[in-house]
Short mmCIF file of C-alpha atoms and ligand atoms in Angstrom, two decimals:
data_model
loop_
_atom_site.label_atom_id
_atom_site.label_comp_id
_atom_site.label_asym_id
_atom_site.label_seq_id
_atom_site.Cartn_x
_atom_site.Cartn_y
_atom_site.Cartn_z
CA MET A 1 0.04 -0.01 -0.02
CA THR A 2 1.33 3.50 -0.82
CA ILE A 3 1.47 6.31 1.74
CA ASP A 4 -1.53 7.93 -0.16
CA GLU A 5 -3.53 4.80 0.10
CA GLN A 6 -2.69 4.49 3.80
CA THR A 7 -3.66 8.13 4.46
CA GLN A 8 -7.11 7.60 2.78
CA ARG A 9 -7.50 4.27 4.68
CA ASP A 10 -7.01 6.10 8.04
CA ALA A 11 -9.44 8.89 6.86
CA ILE A 12 -12.14 6.19 6.33
CA ALA A 13 -11.59 4.98 9.86
CA ARG A 14 -11.85 8.52 11.23
CA ALA A 15 -14.98 9.28 9.18
CA GLY A 16 -16.41 5.97 10.49
CA ASP A 17 -16.06 7.37 14.15
CA ARG A 18 -18.04 10.42 13.08
CA VAL A 19 -20.75 8.39 11.38
CA ARG A 20 -20.97 6.29 14.58
CA ALA A 21 -21.58 9.35 16.51
CA LEU A 22 -24.08 10.53 14.17
CA SER A 23 -25.90 7.11 14.25
CA LEU A 24 -26.19 7.45 18.11
CA SER A 25 -27.69 10.91 17.87
CA LEU A 26 -30.34 9.80 15.08
CA GLY A 27 -31.13 6.53 16.72
CA ARG A 28 -30.71 4.75 13.25
CA LYS A 29 -27.97 4.22 10.72
CA PRO A 30 -27.40 7.30 8.54
CA THR A 31 -28.22 6.88 4.84
CA ALA A 32 -26.13 8.04 1.82
CA CYS A 33 -27.02 8.36 -1.88
CA VAL A 34 -24.86 9.02 -4.80
CA VAL A 35 -26.56 10.27 -8.01
CA THR A 36 -24.68 9.68 -11.36
CA PHE A 37 -25.25 12.11 -14.17
CA GLY A 38 -22.73 11.01 -16.68
CA CYS A 39 -21.06 8.28 -18.68
CA GLN A 40 -19.84 4.74 -17.58
CA MET A 41 -16.67 6.36 -16.12
CA ASN A 42 -18.84 8.74 -14.08
CA ALA A 43 -20.93 5.76 -12.83
CA ARG A 44 -17.86 3.73 -11.82
CA ASP A 45 -16.62 6.97 -9.90
CA SER A 46 -20.00 6.85 -8.10
CA GLU A 47 -19.48 3.26 -7.10
CA LYS A 48 -16.12 4.21 -5.48
CA LEU A 49 -17.79 6.97 -3.62
CA ALA A 50 -20.66 4.72 -2.39
CA GLY A 51 -17.99 2.07 -1.49
CA ILE A 52 -16.12 4.58 0.68
CA LEU A 53 -19.50 5.87 2.28
CA GLU A 54 -20.47 2.37 3.08
CA GLU A 55 -17.19 1.43 4.60
CA SER A 56 -17.63 4.53 6.89
CA GLY A 57 -20.89 3.28 8.06
CA PHE A 58 -23.50 4.83 6.02
CA SER A 59 -26.23 2.62 4.44
CA ILE A 60 -26.45 3.19 0.82
CA ILE A 61 -29.95 3.92 -0.65
CA ASP A 62 -31.40 5.05 -3.95
CA ASP A 63 -33.29 7.96 -2.67
CA GLU A 64 -32.02 11.75 -2.88
CA ASP A 65 -33.60 12.35 0.76
CA ALA A 66 -30.54 10.65 2.15
CA ASP A 67 -28.61 11.97 5.03
CA PHE A 68 -25.45 12.33 2.87
CA LEU A 69 -26.32 13.13 -0.63
CA ILE A 70 -23.67 13.36 -3.65
CA TYR A 71 -24.20 14.62 -7.14
CA ASN A 72 -21.60 13.33 -9.43
CA THR A 73 -21.79 15.56 -12.36
CA CYS A 74 -21.27 15.59 -16.08
CA THR A 75 -20.68 18.57 -18.42
CA VAL A 76 -20.31 16.97 -21.80
CA ARG A 77 -23.33 18.68 -23.29
CA GLU A 78 -25.33 21.62 -21.81
CA ASN A 79 -28.42 19.83 -20.92
CA ALA A 80 -26.23 17.84 -18.23
CA ASP A 81 -25.48 21.14 -16.61
CA LYS A 82 -29.03 22.11 -16.51
CA ARG A 83 -30.01 18.96 -14.83
CA LEU A 84 -27.85 19.67 -11.85
CA PHE A 85 -29.04 23.22 -11.21
CA GLY A 86 -32.69 21.97 -11.76
CA ARG A 87 -32.30 19.45 -8.71
CA LEU A 88 -30.30 21.65 -6.36
CA GLY A 89 -32.96 23.97 -5.60
CA ALA A 90 -35.35 21.37 -4.21
CA VAL A 91 -32.46 19.91 -2.09
CA GLY A 92 -31.86 23.26 -0.56
CA ALA A 93 -35.19 23.38 0.80
CA ARG A 94 -35.30 19.82 2.10
CA LYS A 95 -32.06 20.39 3.85
CA LYS A 96 -33.11 23.01 6.26
CA GLU A 97 -35.44 20.49 7.93
CA LYS A 98 -32.40 18.18 8.36
CA PRO A 99 -29.46 20.16 9.78
CA TRP A 100 -27.25 17.07 10.11
CA SER A 101 -27.55 16.20 6.49
CA ARG A 102 -24.72 16.94 3.90
CA LEU A 103 -24.71 17.71 0.18
CA ALA A 104 -21.59 17.18 -1.94
CA VAL A 105 -21.35 18.06 -5.76
CA CYS A 106 -18.37 16.40 -7.61
CA GLY A 107 -17.47 15.30 -10.92
CA CYS A 108 -16.57 16.71 -14.47
CA MET A 109 -18.72 19.86 -14.07
CA MET A 110 -16.78 20.91 -11.00
CA GLN A 111 -13.61 21.17 -13.12
CA GLU A 112 -14.85 24.14 -14.56
CA GLU A 113 -14.45 27.41 -12.61
CA LEU A 114 -17.66 28.92 -13.73
CA HIS A 115 -19.88 26.31 -12.23
CA VAL A 116 -18.02 26.16 -8.97
CA ASP A 117 -18.42 30.11 -8.78
CA ARG A 118 -22.07 29.67 -9.40
CA LEU A 119 -22.48 27.27 -6.60
CA LYS A 120 -20.65 29.35 -4.28
CA LYS A 121 -22.70 32.34 -5.13
CA SER A 122 -26.32 30.92 -5.65
CA TYR A 123 -26.33 27.58 -3.75
CA PRO A 124 -24.49 28.09 -0.48
CA PHE A 125 -26.01 25.19 1.22
CA VAL A 126 -23.74 22.93 -0.70
CA ASP A 127 -21.26 21.58 1.85
CA LEU A 128 -18.62 19.90 -0.30
CA ILE A 129 -17.29 20.47 -3.77
CA PHE A 130 -14.47 18.31 -5.23
CA GLY A 131 -13.26 17.30 -8.80
CA THR A 132 -12.39 14.42 -10.93
CA HIS A 133 -8.72 14.57 -10.09
CA ASN A 134 -9.02 14.20 -6.36
CA LEU A 135 -11.88 11.74 -6.26
CA PHE A 136 -9.40 9.45 -4.33
CA THR A 137 -9.07 11.97 -1.51
CA PHE A 138 -12.91 11.61 -0.74
CA PRO A 139 -12.14 9.82 2.52
CA SER A 140 -10.34 12.87 3.91
CA LEU A 141 -13.00 15.06 2.50
CA LEU A 142 -15.61 13.09 3.97
CA ASP A 143 -13.91 13.22 7.36
CA ALA A 144 -13.67 16.94 7.17
CA VAL A 145 -17.23 17.61 5.86
CA LEU A 146 -18.61 15.50 8.83
CA ALA A 147 -16.84 17.31 11.44
CA PRO A 148 -19.23 19.32 13.56
CA GLU A 149 -17.00 22.34 13.55
CA ASN A 150 -17.30 22.51 9.71
CA ALA A 151 -21.13 22.49 9.67
CA GLY A 152 -22.30 25.31 7.52
CA ASN A 153 -18.93 25.96 5.85
CA MET A 154 -18.47 25.08 2.12
CA ILE A 155 -15.38 22.96 1.63
CA VAL A 156 -14.06 23.39 -1.83
CA ASP A 157 -11.10 21.27 -3.15
CA VAL A 158 -10.73 20.93 -6.99
CA TRP A 159 -7.31 20.06 -8.45
CA ASP A 160 -6.33 21.07 -11.91
CA ARG A 161 -4.44 17.87 -12.62
CA THR A 162 -2.94 14.72 -11.01
CA ASP A 163 -0.54 11.98 -12.14
CA ARG A 164 -1.60 9.64 -9.33
CA ILE A 165 -3.77 6.60 -9.62
CA LEU A 166 -4.90 5.05 -6.31
CA GLU A 167 -5.41 1.35 -5.99
CA HIS A 168 -7.27 -0.64 -3.19
CA LEU A 169 -9.90 1.83 -2.34
CA PRO A 170 -13.37 0.21 -1.68
CA SER A 171 -16.21 0.40 -4.12
CA LYS A 172 -19.84 -0.59 -3.86
CA ARG A 173 -21.22 -2.14 -7.17
CA LYS A 174 -24.69 -1.18 -8.38
CA TYR A 175 -25.10 -4.71 -9.69
CA PRO A 176 -23.43 -7.82 -7.90
CA PHE A 177 -22.88 -9.62 -11.23
CA LYS A 178 -21.38 -7.13 -13.36
CA SER A 179 -18.91 -4.23 -12.99
CA GLY A 180 -16.96 -1.49 -14.79
CA VAL A 181 -13.27 -1.56 -14.34
CA ASN A 182 -11.15 1.51 -15.11
CA ILE A 183 -8.18 0.75 -17.32
CA MET A 184 -7.19 4.30 -18.00
CA PHE A 185 -8.16 7.85 -17.07
CA GLY A 186 -8.14 11.02 -19.14
CA CYS A 187 -7.86 11.68 -22.82
CA ASP A 188 -5.37 13.24 -24.98
CA ASN A 189 -7.26 13.42 -28.26
CA PHE A 190 -8.75 16.85 -28.05
CA CYS A 191 -11.52 16.43 -30.51
CA THR A 192 -12.41 20.22 -31.00
CA TYR A 193 -15.96 19.91 -29.62
CA CYS A 194 -15.27 17.95 -26.46
CA ILE A 195 -14.75 19.15 -22.94
CA VAL A 196 -13.62 15.58 -21.68
CA PRO A 197 -9.81 16.34 -21.94
CA TYR A 198 -10.04 19.59 -20.06
CA VAL A 199 -12.11 18.05 -17.24
CA ARG A 200 -10.52 14.46 -16.98
CA GLY A 201 -6.98 15.50 -17.79
CA ARG A 202 -4.15 13.78 -19.60
CA GLU A 203 -4.25 10.02 -20.46
CA ARG A 204 -2.91 7.81 -17.63
CA SER A 205 -3.10 3.90 -17.73
CA ARG A 206 -3.38 1.48 -14.87
CA ARG A 207 -0.68 -1.16 -14.64
CA SER A 208 -2.15 -4.37 -16.34
CA ALA A 209 -1.32 -6.43 -13.08
CA ASP A 210 -3.47 -4.02 -10.92
CA ILE A 211 -6.28 -4.52 -13.59
CA LEU A 212 -6.11 -8.16 -13.85
CA ASP A 213 -5.97 -8.39 -9.97
CA GLU A 214 -9.07 -6.30 -9.64
CA VAL A 215 -10.91 -8.45 -12.28
CA ARG A 216 -9.83 -11.70 -10.49
CA ARG A 217 -11.20 -10.22 -7.03
CA LEU A 218 -14.31 -9.20 -8.88
CA ALA A 219 -14.69 -12.78 -10.39
CA ASP A 220 -14.14 -14.29 -6.86
CA ASP A 221 -16.75 -12.07 -5.62
CA GLY A 222 -19.43 -13.28 -8.01
CA VAL A 223 -18.94 -10.90 -11.01
CA ARG A 224 -19.57 -12.50 -14.42
CA GLU A 225 -19.52 -9.47 -16.81
CA VAL A 226 -16.85 -6.67 -16.88
CA MET A 227 -16.75 -3.66 -18.87
CA LEU A 228 -13.09 -2.15 -19.35
CA LEU A 229 -13.53 1.67 -19.32
CA GLY A 230 -11.34 4.35 -20.83
CA GLN A 231 -12.14 7.46 -23.17
CA ASN A 232 -10.04 5.62 -25.74
CA VAL A 233 -9.14 2.15 -24.90
CA ASN A 234 -7.09 1.65 -27.97
CA SER A 235 -4.38 3.94 -26.44
CA TYR A 236 -4.08 1.92 -23.34
CA GLY A 237 -0.46 1.47 -22.47
CA LYS A 238 0.76 4.18 -24.84
CA ASN A 239 2.24 7.31 -23.20
CA VAL A 240 3.55 5.52 -20.26
CA PRO A 241 6.87 6.34 -18.32
CA ALA A 242 9.93 5.30 -20.66
CA GLY A 243 11.27 1.84 -19.59
CA GLU A 244 7.92 0.88 -18.01
CA GLU A 245 6.10 -0.26 -21.04
CA ALA A 246 6.29 -3.92 -20.05
CA ALA A 247 4.09 -3.24 -16.99
CA TYR A 248 1.08 -2.27 -19.38
CA GLY A 249 1.34 -3.97 -22.64
CA SER A 250 -1.18 -3.29 -25.33
CA PHE A 251 -5.02 -3.05 -25.20
CA PRO A 252 -5.47 -6.45 -27.03
CA GLU A 253 -3.13 -8.29 -24.63
CA LEU A 254 -5.00 -6.77 -21.63
CA LEU A 255 -8.38 -7.68 -23.20
CA ALA A 256 -7.19 -11.36 -23.88
CA GLY A 257 -5.92 -11.39 -20.26
CA VAL A 258 -9.15 -10.32 -18.82
CA ALA A 259 -11.16 -12.73 -20.99
CA GLU A 260 -9.07 -15.56 -19.81
CA ILE A 261 -9.74 -15.16 -16.11
CA PRO A 262 -11.83 -17.99 -14.72
CA GLY A 263 -15.37 -16.98 -13.99
CA ILE A 264 -15.52 -14.09 -16.35
CA ARG A 265 -18.38 -14.94 -18.77
CA ARG A 266 -18.47 -11.79 -20.73
CA VAL A 267 -16.01 -8.83 -21.31
CA ARG A 268 -16.99 -5.55 -22.82
CA PHE A 269 -15.14 -2.36 -23.41
CA MET A 270 -15.88 1.34 -24.07
CA THR A 271 -14.80 3.34 -26.01
CA SER A 272 -12.69 2.45 -29.03
CA HIS A 273 -11.38 5.44 -31.11
CA PRO A 274 -11.55 4.49 -34.87
CA LYS A 275 -8.34 6.16 -35.63
CA ASP A 276 -6.22 3.48 -33.79
CA LEU A 277 -8.13 0.39 -33.78
CA SER A 278 -5.76 -2.39 -34.58
CA ASP A 279 -6.27 -5.53 -36.52
CA GLU A 280 -4.74 -7.37 -33.43
CA LEU A 281 -7.82 -6.04 -31.37
CA VAL A 282 -10.16 -7.48 -33.92
CA GLU A 283 -8.26 -10.77 -33.87
CA THR A 284 -8.33 -10.85 -30.03
CA ILE A 285 -12.26 -10.37 -30.19
CA ARG A 286 -12.56 -13.09 -32.79
CA SER A 287 -10.48 -15.69 -30.90
CA HIS A 288 -12.49 -15.18 -27.58
CA ASP A 289 -16.06 -16.06 -27.66
CA ASN A 290 -16.54 -14.41 -24.19
CA ILE A 291 -15.68 -11.01 -25.48
CA ALA A 292 -18.92 -9.38 -26.38
CA ARG A 293 -19.95 -9.24 -29.97
CA HIS A 294 -20.33 -5.58 -29.84
CA LEU A 295 -18.18 -2.63 -30.76
CA HIS A 296 -19.08 0.86 -30.23
CA LEU A 297 -17.14 2.95 -32.61
CA PRO A 298 -18.16 6.73 -32.46
CA LEU A 299 -18.39 8.07 -35.99
CA GLN A 300 -19.24 11.63 -34.95
CA SER A 301 -19.82 12.62 -38.66
CA GLY A 302 -19.59 11.09 -42.12
CA SER A 303 -18.15 14.35 -43.78
CA ASP A 304 -14.61 14.46 -44.33
CA ARG A 305 -14.54 18.32 -44.07
CA ILE A 306 -16.40 18.16 -40.57
CA LEU A 307 -14.27 15.21 -39.36
CA LYS A 308 -11.11 17.22 -40.13
CA ARG A 309 -12.44 20.14 -38.25
CA MET A 310 -13.41 17.88 -35.37
CA ASN A 311 -9.85 16.61 -35.32
CA ARG A 312 -10.82 13.15 -35.25
CA GLY A 313 -7.99 11.62 -37.20
CA TYR A 314 -9.86 9.51 -39.94
CA ASP A 315 -11.88 10.08 -43.01
CA SER A 316 -15.12 8.43 -44.10
CA ALA A 317 -13.30 6.04 -46.34
CA GLY A 318 -10.92 4.99 -43.53
CA TYR A 319 -14.09 4.54 -41.17
CA LEU A 320 -15.79 2.26 -43.69
CA ALA A 321 -12.86 0.32 -44.55
CA LEU A 322 -12.36 -0.25 -40.93
CA CYS A 323 -15.97 -1.45 -40.43
CA GLU A 324 -15.63 -3.84 -43.45
CA ARG A 325 -12.43 -5.38 -41.86
CA ILE A 326 -14.18 -5.94 -38.62
CA LYS A 327 -17.29 -7.39 -40.10
CA ALA A 328 -15.25 -9.61 -42.33
CA ARG A 329 -13.30 -11.05 -39.44
CA VAL A 330 -16.21 -11.19 -36.81
CA PRO A 331 -19.38 -11.43 -38.94
CA ASP A 332 -21.66 -11.60 -35.78
CA ILE A 333 -20.50 -8.44 -34.35
CA ALA A 334 -23.06 -5.61 -33.73
CA LEU A 335 -21.61 -2.17 -34.50
CA THR A 336 -23.07 0.89 -32.69
CA THR A 337 -21.96 4.47 -32.79
CA ASP A 338 -22.18 8.15 -31.54
CA ILE A 339 -23.03 10.97 -33.99
CA ILE A 340 -22.90 14.82 -33.47
CA ILE A 341 -25.26 17.06 -35.73
CA GLY A 342 -24.98 20.73 -35.88
CA PHE A 343 -21.23 21.01 -35.48
CA PRO A 344 -19.90 24.46 -36.63
CA GLY A 345 -19.91 24.86 -40.36
CA GLU A 346 -22.13 21.68 -41.05
CA THR A 347 -24.35 21.97 -44.13
CA PRO A 348 -27.21 19.71 -45.24
CA GLU A 349 -24.77 18.19 -47.57
CA ASP A 350 -22.49 17.13 -44.66
CA VAL A 351 -25.54 15.58 -42.96
CA ASP A 352 -26.17 13.63 -46.34
CA ALA A 353 -22.65 12.34 -46.12
CA THR A 354 -23.24 11.20 -42.54
CA ILE A 355 -26.38 9.55 -43.42
CA ASP A 356 -24.50 7.73 -46.28
CA VAL A 357 -22.01 6.24 -43.95
CA VAL A 358 -25.06 5.20 -41.57
CA ARG A 359 -26.70 3.47 -44.52
CA SER A 360 -23.39 1.59 -45.58
CA VAL A 361 -22.44 0.46 -42.05
CA ARG A 362 -25.81 -0.31 -40.99
CA PHE A 363 -25.31 0.37 -37.27
CA ARG A 364 -27.38 -1.72 -34.78
CA ASN A 365 -27.90 1.53 -32.66
CA ALA A 366 -26.59 5.08 -32.90
CA PHE A 367 -26.72 7.63 -30.27
CA THR A 368 -27.23 10.97 -31.84
CA PHE A 369 -26.44 14.27 -30.34
CA LEU A 370 -27.16 17.96 -31.21
CA TYR A 371 -23.86 19.77 -30.97
CA SER A 372 -23.51 21.63 -27.78
CA ARG A 373 -21.04 24.55 -27.49
CA ARG A 374 -18.71 23.89 -24.71
CA SER A 375 -16.83 26.94 -23.49
CA GLY A 376 -13.08 26.50 -23.58
CA THR A 377 -12.97 24.01 -26.46
CA PRO A 378 -11.72 25.17 -29.92
CA ALA A 379 -14.95 24.59 -31.76
CA ALA A 380 -16.96 27.10 -29.23
CA GLY A 381 -14.72 29.86 -31.01
CA PHE A 382 -15.50 28.87 -34.51
CA ALA A 383 -17.45 31.55 -36.16
CA ASP A 384 -19.92 29.52 -38.20
CA GLN A 385 -22.04 28.07 -35.43
CA VAL A 386 -25.15 26.49 -36.95
CA PRO A 387 -28.56 27.73 -36.09
CA LYS A 388 -30.47 25.66 -33.94
CA GLU A 389 -33.36 25.05 -36.46
CA THR A 390 -30.97 23.87 -39.17
CA ALA A 391 -29.31 21.46 -36.79
CA GLN A 392 -32.69 20.21 -35.55
CA GLU A 393 -33.65 19.55 -39.07
CA GLY A 394 -30.48 17.56 -39.85
CA PHE A 395 -30.96 15.80 -36.54
CA ASP A 396 -34.50 14.62 -37.20
CA ARG A 397 -33.52 13.43 -40.66
CA LEU A 398 -30.50 11.48 -39.36
CA LEU A 399 -32.52 9.91 -36.51
CA ARG A 400 -35.20 8.59 -38.76
CA THR A 401 -32.46 6.74 -40.93
CA VAL A 402 -30.86 5.48 -37.76
CA GLN A 403 -34.01 4.05 -36.49
CA GLU A 404 -35.05 2.63 -39.89
CA ILE A 405 -31.98 0.88 -40.17
CA ALA A 406 -31.71 -0.32 -36.51
CA ALA A 407 -35.15 -1.77 -36.89
CA GLU A 408 -34.19 -3.63 -39.86
CA GLU A 409 -31.04 -4.96 -38.50
CA THR A 410 -32.81 -5.93 -35.13
CA LYS A 411 -35.45 -7.74 -37.31
CA LYS A 412 -32.77 -9.97 -38.95
CA GLN A 413 -32.06 -11.70 -35.73
CA GLU A 414 -35.68 -12.48 -35.01
CA GLY A 415 -36.29 -16.15 -34.45
CA SER A 416 -32.76 -16.84 -33.25
CA VAL A 417 -31.54 -17.95 -29.76
CA GLY A 418 -29.27 -15.76 -27.71
CA GLU A 419 -27.63 -15.94 -24.28
CA VAL A 420 -29.11 -13.17 -22.05
CA LEU A 421 -27.39 -11.77 -18.81
CA VAL A 422 -30.60 -10.94 -16.94
CA GLU A 423 -30.11 -7.46 -15.26
CA SER A 424 -33.47 -6.54 -13.57
CA VAL A 425 -37.04 -7.07 -13.43
CA ASN A 426 -38.67 -4.97 -16.22
CA GLU A 427 -39.67 -1.48 -15.08
CA ASN A 428 -43.01 -1.34 -16.74
CA ASP A 429 -44.11 -5.01 -16.43
CA ALA A 430 -43.32 -6.96 -13.48
CA ARG A 431 -44.06 -10.19 -15.28
CA LEU A 432 -41.01 -9.55 -17.46
CA VAL A 433 -37.20 -9.46 -16.91
CA THR A 434 -34.74 -7.42 -18.81
CA GLY A 435 -31.19 -8.35 -20.01
CA ARG A 436 -28.74 -7.93 -22.70
CA LEU A 437 -27.31 -10.12 -25.37
CA SER A 438 -23.75 -10.35 -26.12
CA ASP A 439 -24.26 -7.78 -28.84
CA ASN A 440 -25.65 -5.45 -26.24
CA GLN A 441 -29.18 -5.72 -27.57
CA LEU A 442 -31.98 -5.47 -24.93
CA VAL A 443 -34.28 -8.44 -24.37
CA HIS A 444 -37.31 -8.54 -22.35
CA PHE A 445 -39.00 -11.92 -21.56
CA PRO A 446 -41.21 -13.54 -19.01
CA GLY A 447 -39.30 -14.42 -15.78
CA ASP A 448 -38.84 -13.32 -12.17
CA GLU A 449 -36.18 -11.72 -10.03
CA THR A 450 -34.43 -15.25 -9.25
CA LEU A 451 -33.08 -14.92 -12.83
CA ILE A 452 -31.20 -11.68 -12.11
CA GLY A 453 -27.38 -12.27 -12.66
CA GLN A 454 -27.95 -15.31 -14.64
CA PHE A 455 -27.10 -16.10 -18.36
CA VAL A 456 -30.19 -17.76 -19.85
CA ARG A 457 -30.91 -18.79 -23.39
CA VAL A 458 -33.63 -16.87 -24.90
CA LYS A 459 -35.51 -17.06 -28.24
CA LEU A 460 -35.85 -13.67 -29.78
CA CYS A 461 -39.43 -13.88 -30.73
CA GLU A 462 -40.22 -10.20 -31.60
CA ALA A 463 -37.98 -7.60 -32.72
CA LYS A 464 -39.25 -4.13 -31.64
CA GLY A 465 -36.96 -1.40 -33.05
CA PHE A 466 -34.04 -1.31 -30.63
CA TYR A 467 -35.14 -4.31 -28.49
CA TYR A 468 -36.56 -7.85 -28.51
CA ILE A 469 -39.64 -9.50 -26.79
CA GLY A 470 -38.30 -13.08 -26.07
CA GLN A 471 -39.09 -16.41 -24.51
CA ARG A 472 -36.65 -18.66 -22.50
CA VAL A 473 -35.57 -21.89 -23.98
CA GLN A 474 -33.79 -24.93 -22.59
CA GLY A 475 -30.44 -26.38 -23.88
CA SER A 476 -26.99 -25.03 -24.25
CA ASP A 477 -26.26 -24.15 -27.91
CA ALA A 478 -26.49 -20.61 -27.54
CA VAL A 479 -25.83 -18.72 -30.92
CA HIS A 480 -24.66 -15.31 -29.80
N1 LIG B 1 -14.38 9.11 -25.61
C1 LIG B 1 -15.48 8.73 -26.09
C2 LIG B 1 -16.75 9.64 -26.03
C3 LIG B 1 -16.91 10.50 -24.78
S1 LIG B 1 -18.33 11.54 -24.86
C4 LIG B 1 -15.29 8.77 -27.59
O1 LIG B 1 -14.44 9.33 -28.02
O2 LIG B 1 -16.08 8.22 -28.22
C5 LIG B 1 -19.59 10.63 -25.58
C6 LIG B 1 -20.15 11.22 -26.79
O3 LIG B 1 -20.73 12.49 -26.54
C7 LIG B 1 -19.24 11.55 -27.91
O4 LIG B 1 -18.94 10.51 -28.65
C8 LIG B 1 -19.83 12.62 -28.70
O5 LIG B 1 -20.69 11.92 -29.71
C9 LIG B 1 -20.73 13.30 -27.62
N2 LIG B 1 -20.26 14.64 -27.53
C10 LIG B 1 -19.09 15.07 -26.94
N3 LIG B 1 -19.06 16.41 -26.87
C11 LIG B 1 -20.12 16.83 -27.51
C12 LIG B 1 -20.57 18.04 -27.66
N4 LIG B 1 -19.81 19.19 -27.36
N5 LIG B 1 -21.93 18.22 -28.35
C13 LIG B 1 -22.69 17.15 -28.74
N6 LIG B 1 -22.21 15.95 -28.27
C14 LIG B 1 -20.87 15.83 -27.71
FE1 LIG B 2 -13.83 13.65 -26.26
FE2 LIG B 2 -12.60 12.86 -28.40
FE3 LIG B 2 -11.42 12.16 -26.15
FE4 LIG B 2 -13.68 11.05 -26.96
S1 LIG B 2 -11.70 10.99 -27.84
S2 LIG B 2 -13.47 11.93 -24.84
S3 LIG B 2 -14.78 12.71 -27.97
S4 LIG B 2 -11.78 14.26 -27.07
FE1 LIG B 3 -19.62 13.48 -18.76
FE2 LIG B 3 -17.21 13.54 -17.57
FE3 LIG B 3 -18.24 11.46 -18.74
S1 LIG B 3 -18.18 15.12 -18.79
S2 LIG B 3 -19.41 12.01 -20.31
S3 LIG B 3 -19.16 12.31 -16.94
S4 LIG B 3 -16.08 11.90 -18.74
#
């Protein structure tokens, strides 16, 4: 254990004493809730925060009325920011009736000074603000914010960078049977629209032995599916200190290592940047049938002019050729993507070019976003911002194509049998359970909560756009 790790462990113990004192005065165990606003990485950070809170003695609940509430924010698009401010007002009112309660705000938004200033000015009831780089100091911050002498004071601790990666901190998984695993932090790509490199900092990879150890421990603890997380997993192990390359290796090597850990039934990863996806990676997927038959490959735009201005490092021909190579080697793989519409300078012809790529690749699903101007990014300063109505028009056109193709592709699997990892009871119909196929498609089928966390064979009876209605079948010859 490093000195940093020991310091944080000691802080968890001190916070634990404070939680015990609170428990005595309340006559019950205090509760804590961590709300995730962002991506899988944000969600994984929330699990770490919840782990620390639990180890300090809080009972973790899914209710914002908790005694300790954390908002883990996202700032990738403007509506993510709006969601936070919308929620804060209501919490402020509730907090007055519970003077012992604490509210923390952390995550990507807090790496931007303007948001922190706004909280200081208009939401003084927030007790603690911290950022992405010092998430690992949460035990010390928790200890400080629970100290009675700090009641009513706002503690603000946001770092502008870090080169440290702390191992061995607790985490509390949302699902017992699946888990995200960080393999790297930050991003060095600087796509011109994107705020992530500014709020998550430079790329840092974890050592492969630490990652494999974590996955082994997760497998021993009942985890059957892991998702390896990084903003661009293909650059895992690059940009590491000279002479230490052997401690990392390449992403395909790491992926194979994870897939070969006993007990791991399914491995996913997010996100792969098209500019440096290697043939070795495709081969690794092909040769391991427990690596999910799903590749999320963000296109962003199909127009070469726009791709260049986005600084994506590939053109549409390169992207199409890559998809062909992948499909030729792994025919049952489902490709999904992210697309931005309304990037500065985008014309209806550029949208046509994007739609052409969507038609050629035939994505199983695509997340479509309206361009959101993020201050501090290069594209925010581009003069030719696209009017909202023009962007919306392109967006609607693209969405229709995406939905049409996704529905056709989903339909092709109708009647086949797939292996579903059951995740939950269906939210709308308690007679159904919901799970995912290896190719990440959602399936709803009759069943009860005893199936949660299990892999079951399901016939895909009816394709419904982006999901299936299925029926459980017996036997063991799953097709995907
Ligand atoms: N590292 C991942 C993506 C992280 S953000 C990758 O490169 O694929 C997830 C998605 O949000 C991006 O793929 C992009 O489509 C979208 N996005 C990012 N910044 C955006 C912005 N300013 N406006 C609209 N969409 C954006
Ligand atoms: Fe953002 Fe580009 Fe990095 Fe993805 S690769 S996080 S889109 S800068
Ligand atoms: Fe949002 Fe931060 Fe993820 S900005 S998308 S939570 S890396």
